[in-house]
Coordinates of C-alpha atoms in Angstrom, one line a residue:
X1 CA 198.8 -7.7 -4.2
X2 CA 198.3 -9.8 -1.1
X3 CA 197.7 -8.1 2.3
X4 CA 199.8 -9.4 5.2
X5 CA 198.9 -9.4 8.9
X6 CA 200.1 -6.5 11.1
X7 CA 201.5 -8.4 14.1
X8 CA 200.7 -7.1 17.6
X9 CA 204.4 -6.5 18.4
X10 CA 207.6 -5.5 16.6
X11 CA 209.6 -8.1 14.9
X12 CA 212.6 -9.6 16.8
X13 CA 216.0 -8.5 15.7
X14 CA 217.9 -11.0 13.5
X15 CA 221.0 -12.8 14.5
X16 CA 222.2 -12.3 10.9
X17 CA 220.6 -11.2 7.7
X18 CA 220.1 -14.8 6.7
X19 CA 219.0 -16.4 10.0
X20 CA 216.1 -14.7 11.7
X21 CA 215.8 -15.1 15.4
X22 CA 212.4 -16.5 16.5
X23 CA 211.1 -15.8 20.0
X24 CA 209.2 -18.4 21.9
X25 CA 206.2 -16.2 21.9
X26 CA 206.3 -15.8 18.1
X27 CA 206.7 -19.6 17.7
X28 CA 203.8 -20.2 20.1
X29 CA 201.5 -17.7 18.2
X30 CA 202.3 -19.5 14.9
X31 CA 201.7 -22.9 16.4
X32 CA 198.4 -22.0 17.9
X33 CA 197.2 -20.2 14.7
X34 CA 198.2 -23.0 12.4
X35 CA 197.8 -26.0 14.7
X36 CA 195.3 -27.9 12.6
X37 CA 197.5 -27.6 9.5
X38 CA 200.7 -28.6 11.4
X39 CA 198.9 -31.6 12.9
X40 CA 197.7 -32.7 9.5
X41 CA 201.3 -32.3 8.2
X42 CA 202.6 -34.5 11.0
X43 CA 199.8 -37.1 10.5
X44 CA 200.6 -37.4 6.7
X45 CA 204.3 -37.7 7.2
X46 CA 204.1 -40.3 10.0
X47 CA 204.4 -44.0 8.9
X48 CA 200.9 -45.6 8.3
X49 CA 202.0 -48.8 10.0
X50 CA 201.5 -47.0 13.4
X51 CA 197.8 -47.4 12.9
X52 CA 195.3 -44.6 12.5
X53 CA 194.7 -44.2 16.3
X54 CA 198.3 -43.9 17.3
X55 CA 199.1 -41.7 14.3
X56 CA 196.4 -39.2 15.5
X57 CA 197.9 -39.1 19.1
X58 CA 201.5 -39.0 17.8
X59 CA 200.7 -36.2 15.4
X60 CA 199.2 -34.1 18.2
X61 CA 202.1 -34.9 20.5
X62 CA 204.8 -34.0 17.9
X63 CA 203.0 -30.8 17.0
X64 CA 202.7 -29.7 20.6
X65 CA 206.4 -30.5 21.2
X66 CA 207.4 -28.4 18.2
X67 CA 207.4 -25.3 20.5
X68 CA 211.1 -24.4 21.2
X69 CA 212.2 -23.8 24.8
X70 CA 214.0 -20.5 24.1
X71 CA 214.8 -18.1 21.3
X72 CA 215.9 -20.0 18.2
X73 CA 217.3 -19.1 14.8
X74 CA 215.8 -20.7 11.7
X75 CA 217.5 -20.6 8.4
X76 CA 214.9 -22.6 6.5
X77 CA 212.1 -20.3 5.4
X78 CA 211.2 -21.5 1.9
X79 CA 208.5 -19.4 0.2
X80 CA 205.4 -21.0 -1.1
X81 CA 205.0 -21.6 -4.8
X82 CA 202.5 -18.7 -4.8
X83 CA 205.4 -16.4 -3.9
X84 CA 204.0 -15.5 -0.5
X85 CA 206.5 -15.0 2.3
X86 CA 206.4 -17.4 5.2
X87 CA 206.4 -16.3 8.8
X88 CA 209.7 -17.3 10.6
X89 CA 207.8 -18.6 13.6
X90 CA 205.7 -20.9 11.4
X91 CA 208.7 -22.0 9.4
X92 CA 210.5 -23.0 12.6
X93 CA 207.7 -25.1 14.1
X94 CA 207.0 -26.6 10.6
X95 CA 210.6 -27.7 10.4
X96 CA 210.5 -29.2 13.9
X97 CA 207.3 -31.1 13.1
X98 CA 208.7 -32.6 9.9
X99 CA 212.0 -33.6 11.6
X100 CA 210.3 -35.4 14.5
X101 CA 207.7 -37.0 12.2
X102 CA 210.6 -38.4 10.1
X103 CA 212.4 -39.6 13.2
X104 CA 209.3 -41.5 14.4
X105 CA 209.4 -43.6 11.2
X106 CA 213.1 -44.7 11.7
X107 CA 213.8 -48.3 12.7
X108 CA 214.6 -48.9 16.4
X109 CA 218.3 -49.6 16.1
X110 CA 219.6 -47.5 19.0
X111 CA 219.9 -48.7 22.6
X112 CA 217.8 -45.7 23.6
X113 CA 215.1 -44.8 21.1
X114 CA 214.2 -41.2 20.3
X115 CA 211.3 -39.7 22.1
X116 CA 209.3 -39.4 18.9
X117 CA 209.6 -43.2 18.3
X118 CA 207.8 -44.0 21.6
X119 CA 204.0 -44.0 22.2
X120 CA 203.1 -40.4 23.3
X121 CA 202.5 -39.8 27.0
X122 CA 200.4 -36.8 26.1
X123 CA 197.8 -36.4 24.8
X124 CA 196.4 -39.6 26.2
X125 CA 192.9 -41.2 25.8
X126 CA 191.5 -44.1 27.9
X127 CA 188.6 -46.3 26.8
X128 CA 188.3 -44.8 23.3
X129 CA 189.9 -45.2 19.9
X130 CA 190.2 -42.0 18.0
X131 CA 190.7 -41.8 14.2
X132 CA 189.8 -39.4 11.4
X133 CA 186.6 -39.6 9.5
X134 CA 186.7 -41.9 6.5
X135 CA 187.0 -40.5 3.1
X136 CA 186.2 -41.8 -0.3
X137 CA 187.9 -44.3 -2.7
X138 CA 190.3 -41.6 -3.9
X139 CA 191.5 -40.8 -0.4
X140 CA 192.0 -44.5 0.3
X141 CA 194.0 -45.0 -2.9
X142 CA 196.2 -42.0 -2.1
X143 CA 196.8 -43.3 1.4
X144 CA 197.9 -46.6 0.1
X145 CA 200.3 -45.0 -2.4
X146 CA 201.8 -42.8 0.3
X147 CA 202.2 -45.8 2.6
X148 CA 204.4 -47.4 0.0
X149 CA 206.9 -44.5 0.1
X150 CA 209.7 -43.9 2.5
X151 CA 209.3 -41.3 5.2
X152 CA 211.3 -38.6 3.2
X153 CA 209.3 -39.5 0.0
X154 CA 206.1 -39.0 1.9
X155 CA 207.3 -35.8 3.3
X156 CA 208.3 -34.5 -0.1
X157 CA 204.9 -35.2 -1.5
X158 CA 203.1 -33.6 1.4
X159 CA 205.3 -30.5 1.4
X160 CA 204.6 -30.1 -2.3
X161 CA 200.8 -30.5 -2.0
X162 CA 199.9 -29.3 1.5
X163 CA 202.5 -26.5 1.9
X164 CA 202.7 -25.7 -1.8
X165 CA 206.5 -25.5 -1.7
X166 CA 208.5 -25.6 -4.9
X167 CA 211.1 -28.4 -5.3
X168 CA 213.9 -26.0 -4.1
X169 CA 212.0 -25.2 -1.0
X170 CA 211.3 -28.9 -0.3
X171 CA 215.1 -29.7 -0.8
X172 CA 216.0 -27.0 1.7
X173 CA 213.5 -28.0 4.3
X174 CA 214.2 -31.8 4.1
X175 CA 217.9 -31.1 4.2
X176 CA 217.5 -29.1 7.4
X177 CA 215.3 -31.9 8.8
X178 CA 218.2 -34.3 8.4
X179 CA 217.3 -36.2 5.2
X180 CA 220.5 -37.3 3.5
X181 CA 219.1 -38.3 0.0
X182 CA 216.7 -35.4 -0.7
X183 CA 216.8 -35.9 -4.5
X184 CA 215.8 -39.6 -4.1
X185 CA 212.9 -38.5 -1.9
X186 CA 211.7 -36.1 -4.6
X187 CA 212.0 -38.9 -7.2
X188 CA 209.8 -41.1 -5.0
X189 CA 207.2 -38.4 -4.7
X190 CA 207.2 -38.0 -8.5
X191 CA 205.8 -41.6 -8.7
X192 CA 202.6 -40.6 -7.0
X193 CA 199.9 -38.7 -9.0
X194 CA 199.6 -35.1 -7.9
X195 CA 196.2 -35.3 -6.2
X196 CA 197.1 -32.5 -3.8
X197 CA 193.5 -31.4 -3.2
X198 CA 192.8 -34.8 -1.5
X199 CA 195.4 -33.8 1.3
X200 CA 192.8 -31.4 2.6
X201 CA 190.2 -34.3 3.0
X202 CA 188.8 -35.2 6.5
X203 CA 190.5 -38.6 5.9
X204 CA 193.8 -36.9 6.8
X205 CA 192.5 -34.5 9.5
X206 CA 193.6 -35.5 13.0
X207 CA 191.6 -32.6 14.4
X208 CA 188.2 -33.9 13.2
X209 CA 187.8 -37.3 14.8
X210 CA 185.5 -40.2 15.3
X211 CA 185.4 -42.1 18.6
X212 CA 184.9 -45.8 19.1
X213 CA 185.3 -48.0 22.2
X214 CA 188.4 -50.1 22.8
X215 CA 188.3 -53.9 23.4
X216 CA 185.2 -54.1 25.6
X217 CA 185.7 -57.8 26.7
X218 CA 189.2 -57.1 27.9
X219 CA 188.1 -54.0 29.7
X220 CA 185.3 -56.0 31.4
X221 CA 187.8 -58.6 32.6
X222 CA 190.1 -56.0 34.1
X223 CA 187.2 -54.2 35.7
X224 CA 185.9 -57.3 37.5
X225 CA 189.0 -57.5 39.7
X226 CA 188.8 -53.8 40.5
X227 CA 185.1 -54.1 41.4
X228 CA 185.7 -57.0 43.8
X229 CA 188.6 -55.1 45.5
X230 CA 186.6 -51.9 45.7
X231 CA 183.3 -53.3 46.9
X232 CA 184.3 -53.3 50.6
X233 CA 185.5 -49.6 50.3
X234 CA 182.2 -48.6 48.7
X235 CA 180.1 -50.2 51.5
X236 CA 182.3 -48.7 54.2
X237 CA 182.1 -45.3 52.5
X238 CA 178.3 -45.4 52.4
X239 CA 178.1 -46.4 56.1
X240 CA 180.5 -43.6 57.1
X241 CA 178.4 -41.1 55.1
X242 CA 175.3 -41.9 57.0
X243 CA 175.9 -41.5 60.8
X244 CA 173.0 -42.5 63.1
X245 CA 171.9 -38.9 63.9
X246 CA 172.4 -37.0 60.7
X247 CA 172.2 -36.8 56.8
X248 CA 174.8 -38.2 54.4
X249 CA 176.7 -35.7 52.1
X250 CA 173.9 -35.8 49.5
X251 CA 171.1 -35.0 52.0
X252 CA 167.7 -36.6 51.1
X253 CA 168.7 -37.3 47.5
X254 CA 167.9 -40.8 46.2
X255 CA 170.8 -43.0 45.1
X256 CA 171.7 -42.8 41.4
X257 CA 169.3 -44.5 38.9
X258 CA 166.7 -44.9 41.7
X259 CA 163.1 -45.0 40.4
X260 CA 161.3 -41.8 41.2
X261 CA 158.3 -40.0 39.5
X262 CA 160.4 -37.3 37.8
X263 CA 162.9 -39.7 36.3
X264 CA 160.2 -42.1 35.1
X265 CA 158.1 -39.3 33.6
X266 CA 161.1 -38.0 31.6
X267 CA 161.5 -41.5 30.0
X268 CA 157.8 -42.1 29.3
X269 CA 157.0 -41.5 25.6
X270 CA 153.3 -41.2 26.5
X271 CA 154.1 -38.0 28.5
X272 CA 156.0 -36.2 25.8
X273 CA 154.7 -32.6 25.2
X274 CA 153.1 -32.3 21.7
X275 CA 152.1 -28.8 20.8
X276 CA 149.0 -28.3 18.6
X277 CA 149.8 -27.3 14.9
X278 CA 148.2 -23.9 15.2
X279 CA 149.4 -22.9 18.7
X280 CA 152.1 -20.6 17.4
X281 CA 149.6 -18.4 15.6
X282 CA 148.1 -17.2 18.9
X283 CA 151.0 -17.6 21.3
X284 CA 152.8 -14.6 22.8
X285 CA 156.0 -16.6 22.2
X286 CA 157.6 -17.6 18.8
X287 CA 160.4 -20.0 19.6
X288 CA 160.9 -23.7 19.8
X289 CA 158.3 -24.0 22.6
X290 CA 155.5 -23.5 20.0
X291 CA 156.8 -25.9 17.3
X292 CA 154.3 -28.6 16.6
X293 CA 155.3 -32.3 16.6
X294 CA 155.8 -33.3 12.9
X295 CA 156.9 -36.4 11.0
X296 CA 155.3 -39.8 10.2
X297 CA 156.6 -41.6 13.3
X298 CA 155.3 -39.3 16.1
X299 CA 153.1 -42.2 17.2
X300 CA 155.9 -44.8 17.3
X301 CA 156.2 -45.2 21.0
X302 CA 159.0 -47.8 20.7
X303 CA 161.2 -45.4 18.7
X304 CA 160.4 -42.5 21.1
X305 CA 161.2 -44.8 24.1
X306 CA 164.6 -45.6 22.6
X307 CA 165.3 -42.0 22.0
X308 CA 164.5 -41.0 25.5
X309 CA 166.4 -43.9 27.1
X310 CA 169.5 -43.1 25.0
X311 CA 169.3 -39.5 25.9
X312 CA 169.2 -40.3 29.7
X313 CA 171.8 -43.1 29.5
X314 CA 173.8 -43.2 26.2
X315 CA 175.7 -46.5 25.8
X316 CA 179.2 -47.0 24.5
X317 CA 178.0 -47.5 21.0
X318 CA 176.3 -44.1 20.9
X319 CA 178.2 -41.2 19.3
X320 CA 177.5 -38.1 21.4
X321 CA 178.3 -34.6 20.3
X322 CA 177.5 -31.2 21.8
X323 CA 178.1 -27.6 20.9
X324 CA 180.6 -25.9 23.3
X325 CA 178.9 -25.0 26.6
X326 CA 176.0 -27.4 26.2
X327 CA 175.2 -29.9 28.9
X328 CA 174.6 -33.5 27.8
X329 CA 172.7 -34.8 30.7
X330 CA 169.2 -36.3 30.6
X331 CA 166.0 -34.2 30.7
X332 CA 164.7 -32.9 34.0
X333 CA 161.1 -33.8 33.0
X334 CA 159.1 -34.8 30.0
X335 CA 160.6 -32.9 26.9
X336 CA 158.8 -31.5 23.9
X337 CA 158.6 -33.6 20.7
X338 CA 159.4 -31.6 17.6
X339 CA 159.9 -34.4 15.0
X340 CA 159.9 -38.1 14.6
X341 CA 160.3 -39.7 11.1
X342 CA 162.5 -41.2 8.5
X343 CA 165.2 -39.0 7.1
X344 CA 167.3 -40.6 4.3
X345 CA 168.8 -43.8 5.8
X346 CA 168.0 -43.0 9.4
X347 CA 165.1 -42.7 11.9
X348 CA 165.3 -39.3 13.5
X349 CA 163.8 -37.8 16.6
X350 CA 164.1 -34.1 17.5
X351 CA 163.3 -33.1 21.1
X352 CA 163.4 -29.9 23.1
X353 CA 163.6 -29.4 26.9
X354 CA 163.5 -25.6 27.0
X355 CA 167.2 -25.1 27.0
X356 CA 168.5 -27.5 24.4
X357 CA 167.5 -29.1 21.1
X358 CA 168.4 -32.8 21.0
X359 CA 168.6 -35.0 17.9
X360 CA 168.5 -38.8 18.2
X361 CA 169.2 -40.8 15.0
X362 CA 169.4 -44.6 14.5
X363 CA 170.0 -46.6 11.3
X364 CA 166.9 -47.7 9.4
X365 CA 168.3 -51.2 8.9
X366 CA 168.4 -51.9 12.6
X367 CA 172.2 -52.1 12.8
X368 CA 174.0 -51.3 16.0
X369 CA 175.0 -47.7 16.8
X370 CA 173.1 -44.4 17.2
X371 CA 173.9 -40.7 17.3
X372 CA 172.9 -38.2 19.9
X373 CA 173.5 -34.5 19.2
X374 CA 172.9 -31.5 21.6
X375 CA 172.7 -27.8 20.8
X376 CA 172.0 -25.0 23.3
X377 CA 169.0 -22.8 22.3
X378 CA 168.1 -20.9 25.4
X379 CA 167.0 -17.4 24.6
X380 CA 166.1 -18.2 21.0
X381 CA 163.6 -15.9 19.4
X382 CA 161.7 -16.1 16.2
X383 CA 164.8 -15.6 14.1
X384 CA 166.9 -18.0 16.1
X385 CA 164.3 -20.7 16.0
X386 CA 163.8 -20.7 12.3
X387 CA 165.2 -24.1 11.5
X388 CA 167.2 -27.2 12.8
X389 CA 169.3 -29.7 10.9
X390 CA 167.4 -33.0 10.4
X391 CA 170.3 -34.9 8.8
X392 CA 173.3 -34.8 6.6
X393 CA 173.9 -37.4 3.9
X394 CA 176.1 -37.6 0.7
X395 CA 177.2 -34.0 1.2
X396 CA 173.6 -32.7 1.4
X397 CA 171.7 -31.2 4.4
X398 CA 167.9 -31.5 5.2
X399 CA 166.3 -29.0 7.5
X400 CA 163.2 -28.9 9.6
X401 CA 161.8 -25.4 9.4
X402 CA 159.6 -23.4 11.9
X403 CA 155.8 -23.6 11.4
X404 CA 155.9 -19.8 10.4
X405 CA 158.3 -20.4 7.5
X406 CA 156.3 -20.4 4.2
X407 CA 159.1 -20.8 1.7
X408 CA 162.7 -22.1 1.6
X409 CA 165.4 -21.7 -1.0
X410 CA 169.1 -22.3 -1.3
X411 CA 171.7 -19.9 -2.8
X412 CA 175.4 -19.6 -3.2
X413 CA 176.6 -16.8 -0.9
X414 CA 179.8 -16.5 -2.9
X415 CA 177.8 -15.8 -6.1
X416 CA 174.8 -13.8 -5.0
X417 CA 173.8 -12.9 -8.6
X418 CA 173.2 -16.6 -9.4
X419 CA 169.8 -16.4 -7.7
X420 CA 168.0 -18.6 -5.2
X421 CA 167.0 -22.2 -5.9
X422 CA 163.6 -23.0 -4.4
X423 CA 163.5 -26.0 -2.1
X424 CA 160.3 -28.1 -1.7
X425 CA 158.8 -28.0 1.8
X426 CA 157.0 -31.1 3.0
X427 CA 155.5 -30.8 6.5
X428 CA 158.3 -28.4 7.3
X429 CA 161.1 -30.6 5.9
X430 CA 163.2 -29.1 3.1
X431 CA 164.4 -31.0 0.0
X432 CA 168.2 -31.7 0.3
X433 CA 170.5 -28.7 0.0
X434 CA 174.2 -29.1 -0.8
X435 CA 176.4 -28.5 2.2
X436 CA 178.0 -25.1 2.6
X437 CA 181.6 -25.3 1.5
X438 CA 182.6 -26.6 -1.9
X439 CA 186.4 -26.7 -2.3
X440 CA 188.6 -27.2 -5.3
X441 CA 192.4 -27.2 -5.6
X442 CA 192.3 -23.4 -5.6
X443 CA 190.4 -23.2 -2.3
X444 CA 186.9 -22.3 -1.4
X445 CA 184.7 -21.7 -4.5
X446 CA 181.2 -21.6 -3.0
X447 CA 179.2 -21.4 0.2
X448 CA 175.6 -22.6 0.2
X449 CA 173.1 -21.0 2.6
X450 CA 169.5 -21.5 3.4
X451 CA 167.0 -18.6 2.7
X452 CA 163.8 -18.7 4.7
X453 CA 160.7 -16.6 4.0
X454 CA 158.6 -15.7 7.1
X455 CA 155.7 -13.5 5.9
X456 CA 157.3 -10.4 4.6
X457 CA 160.7 -11.1 6.2
X458 CA 163.5 -13.1 4.6
X459 CA 166.3 -14.6 6.7
X460 CA 169.5 -16.3 5.6
X461 CA 171.1 -19.1 7.8
X462 CA 174.0 -21.3 7.3
X463 CA 175.0 -24.8 8.4
X464 CA 178.2 -24.6 10.6
X465 CA 178.2 -28.3 11.4
X466 CA 175.8 -28.1 14.3
X467 CA 172.1 -28.7 15.0
X468 CA 170.9 -25.1 14.8
X469 CA 172.1 -23.1 11.7
X470 CA 173.6 -19.7 12.3
X471 CA 171.8 -16.5 11.3
X472 CA 173.7 -14.2 8.9
X473 CA 173.2 -10.4 9.3
X474 CA 174.8 -7.2 8.1
X475 CA 175.1 -3.7 9.4
X476 CA 176.6 -1.6 12.2
X477 CA 176.5 -3.4 15.6
X478 CA 173.3 -2.4 17.4
X479 CA 171.4 -1.9 14.1
X480 CA 171.9 -5.2 12.2
X481 CA 169.6 -6.6 9.6
X482 CA 169.1 -10.0 8.0
X483 CA 171.5 -10.7 5.1
X484 CA 168.8 -10.6 2.5
X485 CA 168.5 -8.3 -0.5
X486 CA 171.0 -7.4 -3.1
X487 CA 173.1 -5.1 -1.0
X488 CA 173.4 -7.4 2.0
X489 CA 174.2 -10.4 -0.1
X490 CA 176.8 -8.4 -2.0
X491 CA 178.4 -7.4 1.4
X492 CA 178.7 -11.0 2.4
X493 CA 179.9 -12.5 -0.9
X494 CA 183.7 -11.8 -0.6
X495 CA 183.8 -13.0 3.0
X496 CA 181.5 -16.1 2.8
X497 CA 184.4 -18.6 2.9
X498 CA 185.7 -17.1 6.2
X499 CA 182.7 -18.8 7.9
X500 CA 184.7 -21.9 7.8
X501 CA 186.8 -20.5 10.7
X502 CA 183.8 -20.8 13.1
X503 CA 182.6 -24.3 12.3
X504 CA 181.5 -26.3 15.4
X505 CA 181.9 -23.4 17.8
X506 CA 178.3 -23.1 18.9
X507 CA 177.7 -20.0 16.8
X508 CA 174.3 -18.3 17.1
X509 CA 174.8 -15.5 14.5
X510 CA 177.5 -13.9 12.3
X511 CA 177.4 -10.2 11.3
X512 CA 179.4 -8.6 8.5
X513 CA 180.0 -4.8 8.9
X514 CA 181.8 -2.7 6.3
X515 CA 183.3 -0.2 8.7
X516 CA 185.6 1.7 6.4
X517 CA 186.6 2.3 2.7
X518 CA 190.3 3.3 2.2
X519 CA 191.7 4.9 -1.0
X520 CA 194.8 3.0 -2.2
X521 CA 198.1 5.0 -2.5
X522 CA 198.6 4.0 -6.2
X523 CA 195.3 5.5 -7.2
X524 CA 193.8 2.1 -8.3
X525 CA 190.6 2.5 -6.3
X526 CA 189.6 1.9 -2.7
X527 CA 189.9 -1.1 -0.5
X528 CA 187.0 -2.3 1.7
X529 CA 187.4 -3.0 5.4
X530 CA 184.8 -5.5 6.8
X531 CA 184.5 -6.8 10.3
X532 CA 182.8 -10.2 10.9
X533 CA 181.7 -11.1 14.4
X534 CA 180.4 -14.5 15.3
X535 CA 178.2 -14.6 18.5
X536 CA 177.7 -17.8 20.4
X537 CA 174.7 -19.3 22.2
X538 CA 176.7 -19.5 25.4
X539 CA 177.7 -15.8 25.3
X540 CA 181.4 -16.2 25.6
X541 CA 183.8 -17.3 22.8
X542 CA 182.8 -14.6 20.2
X543 CA 185.2 -14.5 17.3
X544 CA 186.1 -11.4 15.4
X545 CA 187.8 -11.1 12.0
X546 CA 188.9 -7.8 10.4
X547 CA 189.2 -8.4 6.6
X548 CA 190.5 -6.3 3.8
X549 CA 189.6 -6.5 0.1
X550 CA 191.2 -4.7 -2.7
X551 CA 189.2 -3.6 -5.8
X552 CA 188.4 -6.6 -8.0
X553 CA 189.5 -9.1 -5.3
X554 CA 187.3 -12.2 -5.2
X555 CA 187.7 -12.7 -1.5
X556 CA 188.8 -10.7 1.5
X557 CA 192.0 -11.3 3.3
X558 CA 192.1 -11.6 7.1
X559 CA 194.1 -8.7 8.5
X560 CA 193.5 -9.3 12.2
X561 CA 191.5 -11.6 14.5
X562 CA 190.5 -11.9 18.1
X563 CA 188.3 -13.9 20.5
X564 CA 186.3 -12.9 23.6
X565 CA 186.7 -9.1 22.9
X566 CA 183.9 -6.6 22.7
X567 CA 185.2 -4.9 19.6
X568 CA 182.9 -4.9 16.5
X569 CA 180.0 -5.8 18.7
X570 CA 176.9 -4.1 20.2
X571 CA 178.7 -3.4 23.5
X572 CA 181.7 -1.7 21.7
X573 CA 180.9 -0.8 18.1
X574 CA 184.4 0.2 17.3
X575 CA 187.3 -1.5 15.6
X576 CA 190.9 -0.7 14.3
X577 CA 193.0 -2.9 12.1
X578 CA 195.8 -2.7 9.6
X579 CA 197.6 -4.6 6.8
X580 CA 200.8 -4.4 4.8
X581 CA 200.0 -3.9 1.2
X582 CA 202.2 -4.0 -1.9
X583 CA 201.3 -1.6 -4.8
X584 CA 201.6 -2.5 -8.5
X585 CA 204.7 -0.4 -8.5
X586 CA 206.3 -2.7 -6.0
X587 CA 206.1 -0.3 -3.0
X588 CA 205.0 -1.5 0.5
X589 CA 202.5 0.5 2.6
X590 CA 200.8 0.2 5.9
X591 CA 197.1 0.6 5.5
X592 CA 195.1 1.1 8.7
X593 CA 191.5 1.9 9.3
X594 CA 189.2 2.6 12.2
X595 CA 185.4 2.6 12.3
X596 CA 183.2 5.7 12.3
X597 CA 184.0 7.9 15.3
X598 CA 187.8 7.4 15.2
X599 CA 189.4 10.8 15.4
X600 CA 193.0 9.8 14.7
X601 CA 195.2 6.8 14.0
X602 CA 198.9 6.3 15.0
X603 CA 201.4 3.6 14.2
X604 CA 204.6 2.9 16.2
X605 CA 207.2 0.2 16.3
X606 CA 208.6 -1.0 13.0
X607 CA 206.5 1.6 11.2
X608 CA 205.9 5.2 12.3
X609 CA 203.0 7.3 11.1
X610 CA 200.0 9.3 12.2
X611 CA 196.9 10.7 10.6
X612 CA 193.8 12.6 11.6
X613 CA 190.5 10.8 10.9
X614 CA 189.9 7.1 10.7
X615 CA 192.4 6.2 7.9
X616 CA 196.2 6.0 7.9
X617 CA 198.5 5.3 5.0
X618 CA 202.3 5.1 5.7
X619 CA 205.3 3.8 3.7
X620 CA 206.7 0.6 5.0
X621 CA 209.2 -2.2 4.4
X622 CA 208.2 -5.8 3.6
X623 CA 207.8 -7.8 6.8
X624 CA 207.7 -4.7 9.0
X625 CA 205.5 -4.9 12.1
X626 CA 203.7 -2.1 14.0
X627 CA 201.5 -1.3 17.0
X628 CA 198.3 0.6 16.1
X629 CA 196.5 3.1 18.4
X630 CA 193.3 4.9 17.6
X631 CA 191.7 7.8 19.5
X632 CA 187.9 8.1 19.4
X633 CA 185.9 11.3 19.4
X634 CA 185.1 10.6 23.1
X635 CA 188.8 10.7 23.9
X636 CA 189.0 6.9 24.6
X637 CA 191.9 5.1 22.9
X638 CA 191.6 1.7 21.3
X639 CA 194.3 -0.7 20.1
X640 CA 194.5 -2.7 16.9
X641 CA 192.4 -5.8 16.8
X642 CA 194.5 -8.8 18.0

């Protein structure tokens, strides 16, 4: 009994019973929603001899060009091996991605090559080489085996593993993509071991990339000529900007990189702010500004000087990352030192300038390269300044905790009854904790979180791939509490894996709110409606998911989602969502629920129905789509989450 999304508009009429018509808007919605999956599909089908960098850009180009120009019919909608129906919009763009990826691998035998066989004009990157993160030995072996296959053979293997299509579905899709010998392609795919779980590895993810510089010597040679030709223009421009009786466009500002007291102070390790260890106990503030300097290298001025210099002027060999909305410029004055010490195979320095936490890391062995990570932390209070990520290695995470944290433990949020595992704290540094998501072929199986004890309070935070872990809470917006205790952990357990949808988004906190419980029409119990809202440090970009879970279900299913809306938040603690649900007797229903204070719910479009109160149950047909409208006790109307 799998819930299906209730789309925000009625389904388009069909050209025939067999060939659904797909609007451009429907195809665009499917492409945007499933973009990472489609880009991964294109990357895996493209020929490896293109090189990893060009495969990445070509995969994105083919995926973006998969959007049709006008309404299109699609006759190829093979169901997954799980039996779930496939959205016609997604089926169309998937077919177009596979077709163009196969064309890109064809030999250049025509007078005018196909567009997919040429280097992509967009997206385009200058001065950098982009390629996916390296996987392990298993991923490398699989990539070598796939490179030995023909394009159709590679496509057959990937459609089996990534899309979970049965062989009949693969035949149908490859035939529509123009493959003449489909059975031969399937036989080729049979020769590769079915390690389908590896297809989800970062090794094959063109959306999670590493950056390296291009040929620096060649770029330098090309730049010399441009510098000589532009030197005269620079001098003339400077003279024109400074007339004899007035200021230049920058007023009294010094030229870039000029020596001045403020710039020199920001780069002087001797002027770093180091807070006394007990300052937090008497301070009116409890945030990063009262963290003491910790670690065994706080007196290493050479290390601190390198960290400050790289922060101010990161070179081409420095990998720089920042949460969305976070500036990456140098400090305005001497920052505060939070940590300097050895962490696994790196020397790590953590700094704070009042608005940002910055992490500098360099290899212990002195090899080239360094990493510089930025996270926005303005407005952090005691709860938001509980911990920062010191380092990640071998799938484990080490944290530096606040001085007021007295105990740390790890626990699996998916299995709250398994209990917490205490982590040793050494000068505020935790023992390694396994990273959050553990995945097997069946999907997400666990989500590890960090549990911190602060006096009588316990907080739960999770690593979302950034410097500052996100705080987890439960409860109605405006009255949320930390996700600690049996009831709160039980609320989060079925929805823990949905946290993967907000990785790397600058998330400050995520709240889970069970806003309704709805009896099922076949009398098998009640389904739970939960809204999860991820708030960000920058204020905008909040993400909202409405999820539905049937009795006995291990995980909730996403019924609706939205971004940058006030619903399910403190400003507007109301939400309305719906799903199509199939009973054990084979009947389809629309189940819709609103939060407390919803006086009535109405469905229009492909499904008609209305009910007083916050719950609506209406008979429906498979694949039907509806518009939802709720009326609140105040008389205000709200629409379904979208």
